[in-house]
Coordinates of C-alpha atoms and ligand atoms in Angstrom, one line a residue:
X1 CA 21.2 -100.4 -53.0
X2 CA 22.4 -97.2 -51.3
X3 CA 21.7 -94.2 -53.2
X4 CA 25.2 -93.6 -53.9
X5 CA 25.8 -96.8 -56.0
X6 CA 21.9 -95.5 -58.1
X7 CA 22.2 -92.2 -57.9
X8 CA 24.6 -91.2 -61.1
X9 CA 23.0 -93.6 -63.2
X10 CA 19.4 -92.5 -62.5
X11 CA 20.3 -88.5 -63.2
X12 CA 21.6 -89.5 -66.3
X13 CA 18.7 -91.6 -67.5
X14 CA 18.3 -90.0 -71.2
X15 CA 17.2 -92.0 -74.1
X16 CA 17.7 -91.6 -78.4
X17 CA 14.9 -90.1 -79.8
X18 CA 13.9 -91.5 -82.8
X19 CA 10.0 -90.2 -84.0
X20 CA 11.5 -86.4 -83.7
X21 CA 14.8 -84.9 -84.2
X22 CA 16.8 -83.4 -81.3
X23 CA 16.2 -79.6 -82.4
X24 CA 12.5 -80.1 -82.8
X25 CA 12.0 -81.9 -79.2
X26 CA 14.6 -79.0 -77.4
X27 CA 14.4 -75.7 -79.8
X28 CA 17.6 -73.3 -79.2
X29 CA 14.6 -70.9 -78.2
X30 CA 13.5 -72.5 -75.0
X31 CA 16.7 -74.7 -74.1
X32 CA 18.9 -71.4 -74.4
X33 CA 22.3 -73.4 -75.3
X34 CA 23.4 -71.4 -78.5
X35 CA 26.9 -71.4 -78.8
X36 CA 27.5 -74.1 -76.0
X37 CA 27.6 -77.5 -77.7
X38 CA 26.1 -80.9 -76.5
X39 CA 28.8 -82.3 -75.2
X40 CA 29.5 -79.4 -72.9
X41 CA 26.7 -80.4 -70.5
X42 CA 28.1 -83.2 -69.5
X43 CA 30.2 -81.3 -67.1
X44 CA 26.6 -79.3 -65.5
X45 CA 27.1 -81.3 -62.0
X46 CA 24.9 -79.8 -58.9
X47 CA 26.2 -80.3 -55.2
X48 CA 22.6 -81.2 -53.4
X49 CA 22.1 -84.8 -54.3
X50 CA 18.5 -85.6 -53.4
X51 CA 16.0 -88.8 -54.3
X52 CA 12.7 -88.2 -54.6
X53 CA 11.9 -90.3 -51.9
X54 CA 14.4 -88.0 -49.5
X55 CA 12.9 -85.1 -51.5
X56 CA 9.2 -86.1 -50.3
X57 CA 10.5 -86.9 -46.7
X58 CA 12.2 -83.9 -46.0
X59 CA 9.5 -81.5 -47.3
X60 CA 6.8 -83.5 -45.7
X61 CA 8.4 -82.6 -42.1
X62 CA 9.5 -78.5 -43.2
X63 CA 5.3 -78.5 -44.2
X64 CA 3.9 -79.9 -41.1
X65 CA 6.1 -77.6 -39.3
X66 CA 5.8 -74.4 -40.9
X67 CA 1.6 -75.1 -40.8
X68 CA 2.2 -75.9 -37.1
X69 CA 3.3 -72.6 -36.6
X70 CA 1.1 -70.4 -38.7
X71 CA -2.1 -72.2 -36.8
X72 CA -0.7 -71.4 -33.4
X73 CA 0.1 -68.0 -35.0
X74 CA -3.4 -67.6 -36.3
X75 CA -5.2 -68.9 -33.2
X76 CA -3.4 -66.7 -30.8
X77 CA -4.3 -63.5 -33.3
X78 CA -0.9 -62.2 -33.1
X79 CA -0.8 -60.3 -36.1
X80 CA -3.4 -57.7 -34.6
X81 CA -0.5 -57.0 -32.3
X82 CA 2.3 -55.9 -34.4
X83 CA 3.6 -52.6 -34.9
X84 CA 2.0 -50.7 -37.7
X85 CA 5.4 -51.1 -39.7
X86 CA 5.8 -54.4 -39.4
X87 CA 2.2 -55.0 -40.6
X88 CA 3.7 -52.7 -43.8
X89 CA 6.4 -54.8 -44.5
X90 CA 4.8 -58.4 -44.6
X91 CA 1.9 -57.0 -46.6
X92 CA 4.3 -55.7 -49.1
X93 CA 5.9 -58.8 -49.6
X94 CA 2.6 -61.2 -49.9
X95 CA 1.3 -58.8 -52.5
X96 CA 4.8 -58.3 -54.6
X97 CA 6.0 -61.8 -53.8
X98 CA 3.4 -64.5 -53.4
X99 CA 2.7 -64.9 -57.2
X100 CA 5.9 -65.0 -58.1
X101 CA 6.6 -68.2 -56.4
X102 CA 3.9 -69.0 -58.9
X103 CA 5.6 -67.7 -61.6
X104 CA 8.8 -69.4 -60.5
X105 CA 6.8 -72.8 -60.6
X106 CA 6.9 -72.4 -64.7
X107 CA 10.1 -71.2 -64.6
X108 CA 11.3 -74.7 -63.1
X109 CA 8.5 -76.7 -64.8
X110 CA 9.9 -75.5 -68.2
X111 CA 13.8 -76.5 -66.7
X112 CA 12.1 -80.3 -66.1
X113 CA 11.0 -80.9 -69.8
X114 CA 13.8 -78.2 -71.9
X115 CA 16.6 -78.1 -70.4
X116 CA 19.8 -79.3 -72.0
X117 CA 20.8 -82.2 -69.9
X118 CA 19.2 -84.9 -67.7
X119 CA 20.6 -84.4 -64.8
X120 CA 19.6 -80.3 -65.0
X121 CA 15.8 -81.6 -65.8
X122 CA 16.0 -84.4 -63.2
X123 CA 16.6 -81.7 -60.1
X124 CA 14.5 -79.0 -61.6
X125 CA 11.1 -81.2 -60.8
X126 CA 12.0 -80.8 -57.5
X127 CA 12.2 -77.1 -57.7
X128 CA 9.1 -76.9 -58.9
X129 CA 7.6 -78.5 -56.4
X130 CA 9.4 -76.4 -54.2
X131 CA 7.6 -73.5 -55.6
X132 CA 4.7 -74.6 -55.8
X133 CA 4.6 -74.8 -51.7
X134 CA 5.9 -71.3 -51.9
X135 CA 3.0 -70.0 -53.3
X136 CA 0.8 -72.3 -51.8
X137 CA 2.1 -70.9 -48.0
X138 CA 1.8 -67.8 -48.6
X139 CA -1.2 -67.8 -49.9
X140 CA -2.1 -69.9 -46.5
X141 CA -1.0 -67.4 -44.4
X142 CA -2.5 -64.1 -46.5
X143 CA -5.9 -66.0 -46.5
X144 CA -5.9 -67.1 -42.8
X145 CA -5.4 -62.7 -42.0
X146 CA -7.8 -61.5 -44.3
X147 CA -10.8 -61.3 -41.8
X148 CA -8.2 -58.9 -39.8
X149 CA -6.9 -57.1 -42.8
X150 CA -8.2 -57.3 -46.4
X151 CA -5.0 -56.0 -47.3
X152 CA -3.9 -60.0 -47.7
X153 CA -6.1 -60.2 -50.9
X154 CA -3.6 -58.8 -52.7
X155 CA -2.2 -61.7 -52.5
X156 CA -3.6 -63.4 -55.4
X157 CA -5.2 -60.2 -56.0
X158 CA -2.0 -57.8 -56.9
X159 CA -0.7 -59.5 -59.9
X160 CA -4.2 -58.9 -61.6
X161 CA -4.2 -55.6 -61.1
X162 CA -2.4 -52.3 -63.0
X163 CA -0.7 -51.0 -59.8
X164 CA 2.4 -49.2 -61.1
X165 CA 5.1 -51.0 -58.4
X166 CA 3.8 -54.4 -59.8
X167 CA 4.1 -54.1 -62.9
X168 CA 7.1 -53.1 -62.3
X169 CA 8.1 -56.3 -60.7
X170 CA 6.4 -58.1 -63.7
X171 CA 7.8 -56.3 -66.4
X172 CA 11.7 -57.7 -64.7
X173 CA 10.2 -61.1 -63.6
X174 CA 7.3 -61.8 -66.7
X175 CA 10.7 -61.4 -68.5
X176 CA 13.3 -63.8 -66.5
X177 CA 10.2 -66.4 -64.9
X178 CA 8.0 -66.3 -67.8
X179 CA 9.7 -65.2 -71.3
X180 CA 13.3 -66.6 -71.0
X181 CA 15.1 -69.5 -72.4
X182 CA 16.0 -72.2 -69.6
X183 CA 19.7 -70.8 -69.7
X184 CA 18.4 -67.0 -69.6
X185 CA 16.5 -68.0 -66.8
X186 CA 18.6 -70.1 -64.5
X187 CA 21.6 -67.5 -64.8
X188 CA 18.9 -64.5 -64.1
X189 CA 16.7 -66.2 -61.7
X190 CA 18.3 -69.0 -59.9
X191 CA 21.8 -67.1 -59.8
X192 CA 21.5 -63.5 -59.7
X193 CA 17.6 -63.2 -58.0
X194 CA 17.5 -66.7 -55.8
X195 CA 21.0 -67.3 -54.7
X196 CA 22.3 -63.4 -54.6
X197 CA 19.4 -61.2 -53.7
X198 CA 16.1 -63.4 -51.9
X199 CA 19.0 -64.4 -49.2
X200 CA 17.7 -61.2 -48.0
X201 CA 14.3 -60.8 -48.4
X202 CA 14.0 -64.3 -47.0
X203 CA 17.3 -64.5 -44.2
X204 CA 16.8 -60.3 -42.9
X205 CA 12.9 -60.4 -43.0
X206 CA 12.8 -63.6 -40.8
X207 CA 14.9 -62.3 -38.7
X208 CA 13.6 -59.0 -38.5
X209 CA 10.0 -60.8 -38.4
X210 CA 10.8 -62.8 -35.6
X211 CA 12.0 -59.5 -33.4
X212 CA 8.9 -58.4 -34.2
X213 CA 7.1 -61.2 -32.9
X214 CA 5.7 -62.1 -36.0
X215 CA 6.2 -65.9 -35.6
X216 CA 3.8 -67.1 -38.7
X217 CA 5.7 -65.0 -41.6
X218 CA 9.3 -65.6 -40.0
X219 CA 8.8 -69.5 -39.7
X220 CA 7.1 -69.4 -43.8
X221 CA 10.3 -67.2 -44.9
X222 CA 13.0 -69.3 -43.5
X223 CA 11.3 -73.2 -44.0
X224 CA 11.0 -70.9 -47.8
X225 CA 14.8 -70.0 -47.7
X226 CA 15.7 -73.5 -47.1
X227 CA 14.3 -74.7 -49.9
X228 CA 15.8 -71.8 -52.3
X229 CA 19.5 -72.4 -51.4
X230 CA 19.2 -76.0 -52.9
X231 CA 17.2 -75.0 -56.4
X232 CA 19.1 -71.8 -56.1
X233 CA 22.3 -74.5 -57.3
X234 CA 21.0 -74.6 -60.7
X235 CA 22.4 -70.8 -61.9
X236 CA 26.1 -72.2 -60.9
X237 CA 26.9 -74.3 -63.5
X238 CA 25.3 -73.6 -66.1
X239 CA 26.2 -69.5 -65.8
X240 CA 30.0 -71.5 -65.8
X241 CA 29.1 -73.4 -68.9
X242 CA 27.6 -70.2 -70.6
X243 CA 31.0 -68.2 -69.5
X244 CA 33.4 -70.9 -71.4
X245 CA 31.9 -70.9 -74.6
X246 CA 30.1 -67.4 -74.4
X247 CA 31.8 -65.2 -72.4
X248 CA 30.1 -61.9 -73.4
X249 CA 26.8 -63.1 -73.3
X250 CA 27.3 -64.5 -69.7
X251 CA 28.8 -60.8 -68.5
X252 CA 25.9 -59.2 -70.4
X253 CA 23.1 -61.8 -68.9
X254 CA 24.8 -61.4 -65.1
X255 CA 25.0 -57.2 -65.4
X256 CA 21.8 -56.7 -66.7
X257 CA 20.2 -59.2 -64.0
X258 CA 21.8 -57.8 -61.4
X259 CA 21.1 -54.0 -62.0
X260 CA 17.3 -55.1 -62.6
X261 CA 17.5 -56.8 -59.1
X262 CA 18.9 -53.9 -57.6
X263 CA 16.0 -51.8 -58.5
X264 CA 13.8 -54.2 -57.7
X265 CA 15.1 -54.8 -54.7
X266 CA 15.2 -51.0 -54.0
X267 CA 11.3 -50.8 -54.3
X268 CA 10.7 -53.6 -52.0
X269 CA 13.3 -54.4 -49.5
X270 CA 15.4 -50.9 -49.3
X271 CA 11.9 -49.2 -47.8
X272 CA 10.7 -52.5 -45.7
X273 CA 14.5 -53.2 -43.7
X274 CA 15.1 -48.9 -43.3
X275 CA 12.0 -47.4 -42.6
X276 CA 9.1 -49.9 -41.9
X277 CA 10.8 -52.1 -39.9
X278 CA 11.2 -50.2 -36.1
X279 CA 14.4 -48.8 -35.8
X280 CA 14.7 -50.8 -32.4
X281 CA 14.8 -53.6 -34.1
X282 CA 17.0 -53.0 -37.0
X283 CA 20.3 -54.9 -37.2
X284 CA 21.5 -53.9 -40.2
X285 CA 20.8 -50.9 -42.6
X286 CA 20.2 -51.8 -46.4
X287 CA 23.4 -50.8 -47.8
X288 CA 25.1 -52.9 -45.0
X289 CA 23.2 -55.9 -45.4
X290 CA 23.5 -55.7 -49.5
X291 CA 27.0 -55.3 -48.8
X292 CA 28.1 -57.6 -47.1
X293 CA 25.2 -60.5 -48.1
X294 CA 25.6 -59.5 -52.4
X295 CA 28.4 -57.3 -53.6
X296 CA 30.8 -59.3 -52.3
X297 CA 29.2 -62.8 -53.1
X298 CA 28.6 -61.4 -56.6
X299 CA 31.6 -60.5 -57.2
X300 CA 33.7 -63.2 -56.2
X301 CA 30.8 -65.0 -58.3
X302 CA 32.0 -63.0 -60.9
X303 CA 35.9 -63.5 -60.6
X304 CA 35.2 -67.6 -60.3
X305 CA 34.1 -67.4 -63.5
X306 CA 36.7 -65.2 -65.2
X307 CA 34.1 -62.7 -65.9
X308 CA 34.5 -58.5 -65.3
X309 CA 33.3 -56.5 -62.6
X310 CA 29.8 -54.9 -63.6
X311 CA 31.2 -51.8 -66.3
X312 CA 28.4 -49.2 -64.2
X313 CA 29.9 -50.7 -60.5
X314 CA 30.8 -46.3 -59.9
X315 CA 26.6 -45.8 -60.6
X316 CA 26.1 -49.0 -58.7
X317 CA 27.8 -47.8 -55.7
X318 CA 26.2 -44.4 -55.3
X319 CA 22.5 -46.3 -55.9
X320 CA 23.3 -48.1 -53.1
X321 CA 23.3 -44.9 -51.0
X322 CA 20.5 -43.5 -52.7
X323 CA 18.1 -45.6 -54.8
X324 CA 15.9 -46.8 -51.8
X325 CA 15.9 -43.6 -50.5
X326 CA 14.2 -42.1 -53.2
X327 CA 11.4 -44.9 -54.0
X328 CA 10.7 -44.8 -50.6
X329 CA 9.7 -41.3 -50.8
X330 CA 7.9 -41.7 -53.9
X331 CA 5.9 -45.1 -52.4
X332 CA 4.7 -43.1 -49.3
X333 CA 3.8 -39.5 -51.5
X334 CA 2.3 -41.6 -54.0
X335 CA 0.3 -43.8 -50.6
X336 CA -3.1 -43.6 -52.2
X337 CA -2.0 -45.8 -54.9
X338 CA -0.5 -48.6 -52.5
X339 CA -2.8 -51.3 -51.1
X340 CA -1.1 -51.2 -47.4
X341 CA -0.2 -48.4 -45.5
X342 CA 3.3 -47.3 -45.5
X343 CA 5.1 -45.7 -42.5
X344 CA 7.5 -42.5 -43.1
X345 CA 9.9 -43.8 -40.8
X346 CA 11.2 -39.9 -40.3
X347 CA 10.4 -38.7 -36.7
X348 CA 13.6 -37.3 -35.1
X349 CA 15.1 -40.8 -33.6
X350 CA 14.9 -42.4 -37.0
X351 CA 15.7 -39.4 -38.9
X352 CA 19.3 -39.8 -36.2
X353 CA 19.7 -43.8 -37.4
X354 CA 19.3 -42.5 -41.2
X355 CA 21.6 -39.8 -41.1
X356 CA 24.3 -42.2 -39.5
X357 CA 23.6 -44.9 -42.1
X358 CA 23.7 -43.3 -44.7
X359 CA 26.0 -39.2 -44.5
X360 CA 24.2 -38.4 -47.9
X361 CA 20.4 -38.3 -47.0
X362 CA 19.8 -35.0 -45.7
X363 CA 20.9 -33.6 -48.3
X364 CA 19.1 -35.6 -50.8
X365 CA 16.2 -36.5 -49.2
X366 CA 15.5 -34.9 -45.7
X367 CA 15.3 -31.7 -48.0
X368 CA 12.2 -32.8 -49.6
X369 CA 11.0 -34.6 -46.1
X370 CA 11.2 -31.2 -44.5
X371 CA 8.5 -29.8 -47.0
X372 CA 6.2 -32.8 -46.7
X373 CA 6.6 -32.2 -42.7
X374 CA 6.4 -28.4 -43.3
X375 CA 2.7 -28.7 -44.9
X376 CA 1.6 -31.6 -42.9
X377 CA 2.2 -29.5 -39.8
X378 CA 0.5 -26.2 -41.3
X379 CA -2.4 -28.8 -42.3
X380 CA -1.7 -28.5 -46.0
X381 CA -2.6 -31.8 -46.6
X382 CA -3.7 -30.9 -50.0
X383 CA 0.3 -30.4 -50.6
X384 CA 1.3 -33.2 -49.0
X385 CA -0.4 -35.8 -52.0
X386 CA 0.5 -36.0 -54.9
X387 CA -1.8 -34.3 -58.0
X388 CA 0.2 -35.8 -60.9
X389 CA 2.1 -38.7 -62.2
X390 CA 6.1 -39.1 -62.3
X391 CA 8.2 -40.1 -65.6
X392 CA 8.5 -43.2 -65.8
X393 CA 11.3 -45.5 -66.9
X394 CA 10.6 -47.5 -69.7
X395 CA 13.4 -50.5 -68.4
X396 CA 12.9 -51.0 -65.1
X397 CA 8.9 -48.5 -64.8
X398 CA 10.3 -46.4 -61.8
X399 CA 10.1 -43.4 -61.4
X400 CA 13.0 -40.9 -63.1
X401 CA 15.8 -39.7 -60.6
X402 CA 15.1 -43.0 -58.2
X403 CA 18.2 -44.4 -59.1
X404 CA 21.3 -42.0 -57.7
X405 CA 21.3 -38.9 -56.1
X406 CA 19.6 -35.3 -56.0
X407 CA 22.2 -34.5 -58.0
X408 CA 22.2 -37.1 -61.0
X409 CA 18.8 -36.6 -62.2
X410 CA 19.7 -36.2 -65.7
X411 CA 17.2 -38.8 -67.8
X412 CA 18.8 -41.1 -70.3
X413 CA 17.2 -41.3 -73.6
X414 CA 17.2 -43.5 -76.7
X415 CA 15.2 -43.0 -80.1
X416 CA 14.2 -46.1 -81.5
X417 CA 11.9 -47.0 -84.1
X418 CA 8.8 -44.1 -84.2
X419 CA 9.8 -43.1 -80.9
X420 CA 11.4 -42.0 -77.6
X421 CA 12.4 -44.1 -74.6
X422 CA 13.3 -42.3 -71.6
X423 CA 15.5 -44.3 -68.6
X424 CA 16.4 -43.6 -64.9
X425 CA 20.1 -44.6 -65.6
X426 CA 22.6 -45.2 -67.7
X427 CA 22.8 -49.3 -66.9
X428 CA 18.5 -48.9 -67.6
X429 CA 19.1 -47.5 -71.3
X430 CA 21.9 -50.1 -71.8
X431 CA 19.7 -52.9 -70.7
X432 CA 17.2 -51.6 -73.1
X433 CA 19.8 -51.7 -76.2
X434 CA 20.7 -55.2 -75.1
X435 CA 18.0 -56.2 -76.8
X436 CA 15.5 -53.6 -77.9
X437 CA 12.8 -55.7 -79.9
X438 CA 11.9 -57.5 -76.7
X439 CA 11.1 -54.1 -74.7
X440 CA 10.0 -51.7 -77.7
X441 CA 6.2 -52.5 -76.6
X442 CA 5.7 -51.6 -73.7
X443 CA 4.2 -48.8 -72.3
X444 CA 4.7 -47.6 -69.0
X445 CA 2.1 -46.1 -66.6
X446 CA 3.0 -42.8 -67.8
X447 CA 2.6 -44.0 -71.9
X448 CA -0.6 -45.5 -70.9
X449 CA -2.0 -42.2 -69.4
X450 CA -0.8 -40.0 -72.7
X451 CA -2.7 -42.7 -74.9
X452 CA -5.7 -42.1 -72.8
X453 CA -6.2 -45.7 -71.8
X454 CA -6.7 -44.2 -68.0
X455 CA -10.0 -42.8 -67.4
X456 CA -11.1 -39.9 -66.2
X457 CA -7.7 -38.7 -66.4
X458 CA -6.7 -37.9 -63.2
X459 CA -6.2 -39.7 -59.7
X460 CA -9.1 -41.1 -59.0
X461 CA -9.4 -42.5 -62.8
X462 CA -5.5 -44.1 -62.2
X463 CA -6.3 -45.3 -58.6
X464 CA -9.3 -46.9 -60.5
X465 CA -7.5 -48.5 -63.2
X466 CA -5.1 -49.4 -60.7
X467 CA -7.5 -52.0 -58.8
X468 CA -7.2 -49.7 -55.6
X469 CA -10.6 -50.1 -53.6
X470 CA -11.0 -47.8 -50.7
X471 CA -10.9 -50.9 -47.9
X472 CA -7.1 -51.2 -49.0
X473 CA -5.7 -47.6 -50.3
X474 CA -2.8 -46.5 -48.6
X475 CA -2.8 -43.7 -45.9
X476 CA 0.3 -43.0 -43.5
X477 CA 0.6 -46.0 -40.9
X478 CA 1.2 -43.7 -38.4
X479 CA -1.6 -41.3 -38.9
X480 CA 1.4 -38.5 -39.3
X481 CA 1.6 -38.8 -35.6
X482 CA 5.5 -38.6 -36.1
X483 CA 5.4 -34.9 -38.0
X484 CA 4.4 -33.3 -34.4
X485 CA 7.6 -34.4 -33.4
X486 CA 8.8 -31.0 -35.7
X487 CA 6.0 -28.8 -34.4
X488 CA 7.8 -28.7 -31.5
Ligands
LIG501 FE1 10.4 -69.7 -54.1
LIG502 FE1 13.0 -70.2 -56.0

C-alpha cells in the first residue's frame, strides 16, 4: 500500500480503555484541554505527513551530513580562526541553548503519551526524536572544541550552574518545557518560541555563521532548523482549537509567551546579531530581522485566529529599540560573571552602524558607553566593573530598566502574599498576576543574596556560587583595544 491509502488510519489508531477511566489515564493537568471538549480534537490536523520509516530515512541522511561537516570542521581547526566575536556568539548559544533541546525532548515526550488526540501523540514521537539529536549535536560539536576552548563545557555544564542569565532562561523555559500542560506547552513552545522566535536564532546565526566561516555551527543550526519547522506544526492547531472554545485563555497564553520570548530573546540574540557578530558581516540589525521574520508573522498569526493584537504592542515597540541595548550593556559590565568573553562592539565604525540602526541609542546608551570608555582610557579599570548587583525582575530575572528606554525606568510592583515583587515592565507584572501561585517562590539572584544564601557576600562569593571558574570568566574579547579608538 502507498502511504496515502495507510496513513489516516494509522494516525488515528486509538483504542477504548477499559481497566482505567479516560480522566485517570489523560488528567486535565497534563493534557491541558479544559474547556475544549473531546470531540473538538478531531479537527487537530498537521500538514507534514511523515511515516516512521520516511522519518528514519530522512534524518539518517541530515545526520551523516551534518557530522560530515563538523569532522572536516574539526580536523581543519577552524574554529581557532574566527573572529573573537564570533567565537562569543556560538559560545553563548551552546551554553544557553544546548540543554534546552534537552529539555524540549520532555516536552515532546510528554505530547507522545498525554496529548489529547492520536494523531497529536503519533507526530510528537517524532519530535522527540528530533530533539533528542539537537542536543545530542550540539553537544558533539561543544565537546570536539573543548581542548581549544573550555568555554564549550558549559555546554552540559551551564544548566547546572546559578549563573544569573540562565536561570533566567530556565525560569521562562523550566516553565513552558518542563512545568506545562501539553496545550500550555505546544501554544508557548512550539508556536510562539519554535515557529516565531528560533527562525532566527537558527535561520540569521547560520547565516551569519557561515560569513564567518564557521562551517561546523552553521551546518548544525540549519540541518537543526529543518527539523523545527516540521515539529514547530504542532502549536497551529491546537492554539486554533484553544481560541474556539477559549478565547481568552488563548490571547493570554500567546501575550504572555511572546513578551517572555522577547526578553529572552533580548539576552541572547539582540547582543550576538548587533554587537558580537562583525559589523562587516551584518545583514540585518535585530529590530529589522524581528520585524520583518516575527511581528508580522505573529500577528497575522494572531488575526487567523480571531484573536487581538498584544494589549502592551506601544511597550513592545519601543523594547524593540531598546531592550537589547540595555542587556547588552549589562552582560559586558557584569563580564566576570559570563563564561565567554563578550565583545563591546562600540569602536567608532560600529558606534556609526548603531546610531543608524537604531536613532535612539546615543542617547540611551552611548551616554553610559562614554563613561565606561572615559575610565577605561584614564586606566580606571576599577570603575569600569561592576562592585554590586542590579534589581532584579522577579518574571522574567533581568535586570530593572532592560526593558525600554533611559527614560522608562520606573519599576512595576505588586504586593502579594507577605511580600513585594518588583518587575521590569508593565507586560512582566501582568504576567506575574496571570497566575501568581506558580511564580510566588522564586527568588531571584538579588532575593537570594538579601537571604544570605551567597557567600562571602560580595563578587567573588556570587561569581562562586555562580559556577564561574577562572579558565572561563569573562573579560572583554577585544582586550579594550577598541576604547583607544577615543583616546585619539
Ligand atoms: Fe530543537
Ligand atoms: Fe524544537
Amino acid at each position: 500500500m502507498n502511504r496515502d491509502e495507510w496513513y489516516d488510519l494509522a494516525r488515528d489508531l486509538d483504542w477504548t480503555l477499559s481497566y482505567v477511566d479516560e480522566k485517570q489515564a489523560f488528567p486535565d493537568e497534563w493534557t491541558g484541554a479544559g474547556a475544549i471538549p473531546s470531540s473538538a480534537w478531531k479537527d487537530w490536523d498537521e500538514p507534514f505527513r511523515a511515516s516512521y520509516r520516511e522519518y528514519v530515512r530522512v534524518q539518517r541522511e541530515k545526520d551523516a551530513g551534518a557530522y560530515a561537516v563538523k569532522e572536516a570542521f574539526k580536523r581543519a581547526r577552524g574554529f581557532d580562526r574566527l573572529d573573537p566575536g564570533h567565537q562569543a556568539a556560538a559560545m553563548l548559544h551552546m551554553g544557553a541553548v544546548a540543554m534546552v533541546e534537552q529539555m524540549a525532548v520532555h516536552m515532546e515526550a510528554r505530547f507522545a503519551r498525554f496529548a489529547p488526540s492520536p494523531r497529536w501523540r503519533n507526530i510528537a514521537v517524532y519530535g522527540m526524536l528530533d530533539e533528542i539529536r539537537h542536543a545530542q549535536l550540539n553537544l558533539s560539536f561543544s565537546h570536539d572544541l573543548l581542548k581549544q576552548a573550555p568555554q564549550f563545557d558549559w555546554a552540559v555544564k551551564a544548566f547546572h550552574t546559578n549563573e544569573w542569565g540562565i536561570l533566567a532562561v530556565r525560569h521562562f523555559l523550566d516553565d513552558t518545557l518542563l512545568g506545562s500542560s501539553c496545550v500550555d506547552s505546544a501554544v508557548v513552545t512550539n508556536l510562539t518560541l519554535e515557529h516565531g522566535f528560533t527562525n532566527m536564532q537558527f535561520v540569521a546565526f547560520a547565516a551569519a555563521a557561515m560569513d564567518a566561516g564557521d562551517v561546523g555551527f552553521s551546518n548544525i543550526l540549519s540541518s537543526i532548523q529543518t527539523d523545527e519547522a516540521r515539529h514547530a506544526q504542532q502549536g497551529f492547531p491546537t492554539a486554533g482549537i484553544l481560541a474556539r472554545f477559549d478565547r481568552k485563555r488563548a490571547q493570554d497564553l500567546l501575550d504572555a509567551s511572546f513578551w517572555r520570548s522577547l526578553r529572552l530573546f533580548h539576552l541572547l540574540t539582540g547582543p550576538a546579531m548587533d554587537y558580537y557578530t562583525p559589523v562587516h558581516l551584518r545583514k540585518q540589525s535585530f529590530k529589522e530581522f524581528m520585524t520583518e521574520w516575527i511581528v508580522h508573522h505573529h500577528l497575522r498569526v494572531l488575526d487567523d485566529m480571531g484573536l487581538a493584537k498584544p494589549w502592551y504592542w506601544d511597550q513592545f515597540m519601543l523594547s524593540l529599540e531598546h531592550g537589547h541595548h540595555a542587556l547588552h550593556l549589562g552582560m559586558w559590565f557584569w563580564r566576570p560573571t559570563l563564561w565567554f568573553n563578550p565583545c563591546a562592539g562600540v569602536s567608532r565604525v560600529e558606534r556609526e552602524w548603531l546610531v543608524e540602526k537604531y536613532p535612539g541609542w546615543e542617547d540611551s546608551w552611548g551616554v553610559l558607553w562614554d563613561e565606561i570608555i572615559r575610565n577605561v582610557n584614564a586606566g580606571n579599570m576599577g570603575k569600569a566593573y561592576p562592585e554590586t548587583l542590579p534589581a532584579l525582575c522577579n518574571l522574567c530575572q533581568l535586570p530593572l530598566g532592560t526593558a525600554l528606554d533611559r527614560h522608562h525606568l520606573r519599576p512595576y510592583t505588586t504586593t502579594y502574599g507577605p511580600r513585594l515583587y518588583h518587575f521590569c515592565s508593565e507586560p512582566c507584572q501582568w504576567i506575574f498576576g496571570l497566575d501568581p501561585e506558580r511564580y510566588a517562590g522564586h527568588m531571584n539572584v538579588v532575593d537570594r543574596f538579601l537571604a544570605g544564601q551567597i557567600q562571602p557576600m560580595n563578587l567573588e562569593g556570587a561569581l562562586e556560587w555562580m559556577g564561574i571558574t577562572h579558565d572561563v570568566m569573562g573579560n572583554d574579547a577585544f582586550q579594550y583595544r577598541w576604547a583607544k579608538d577615543y583616546a585619539r
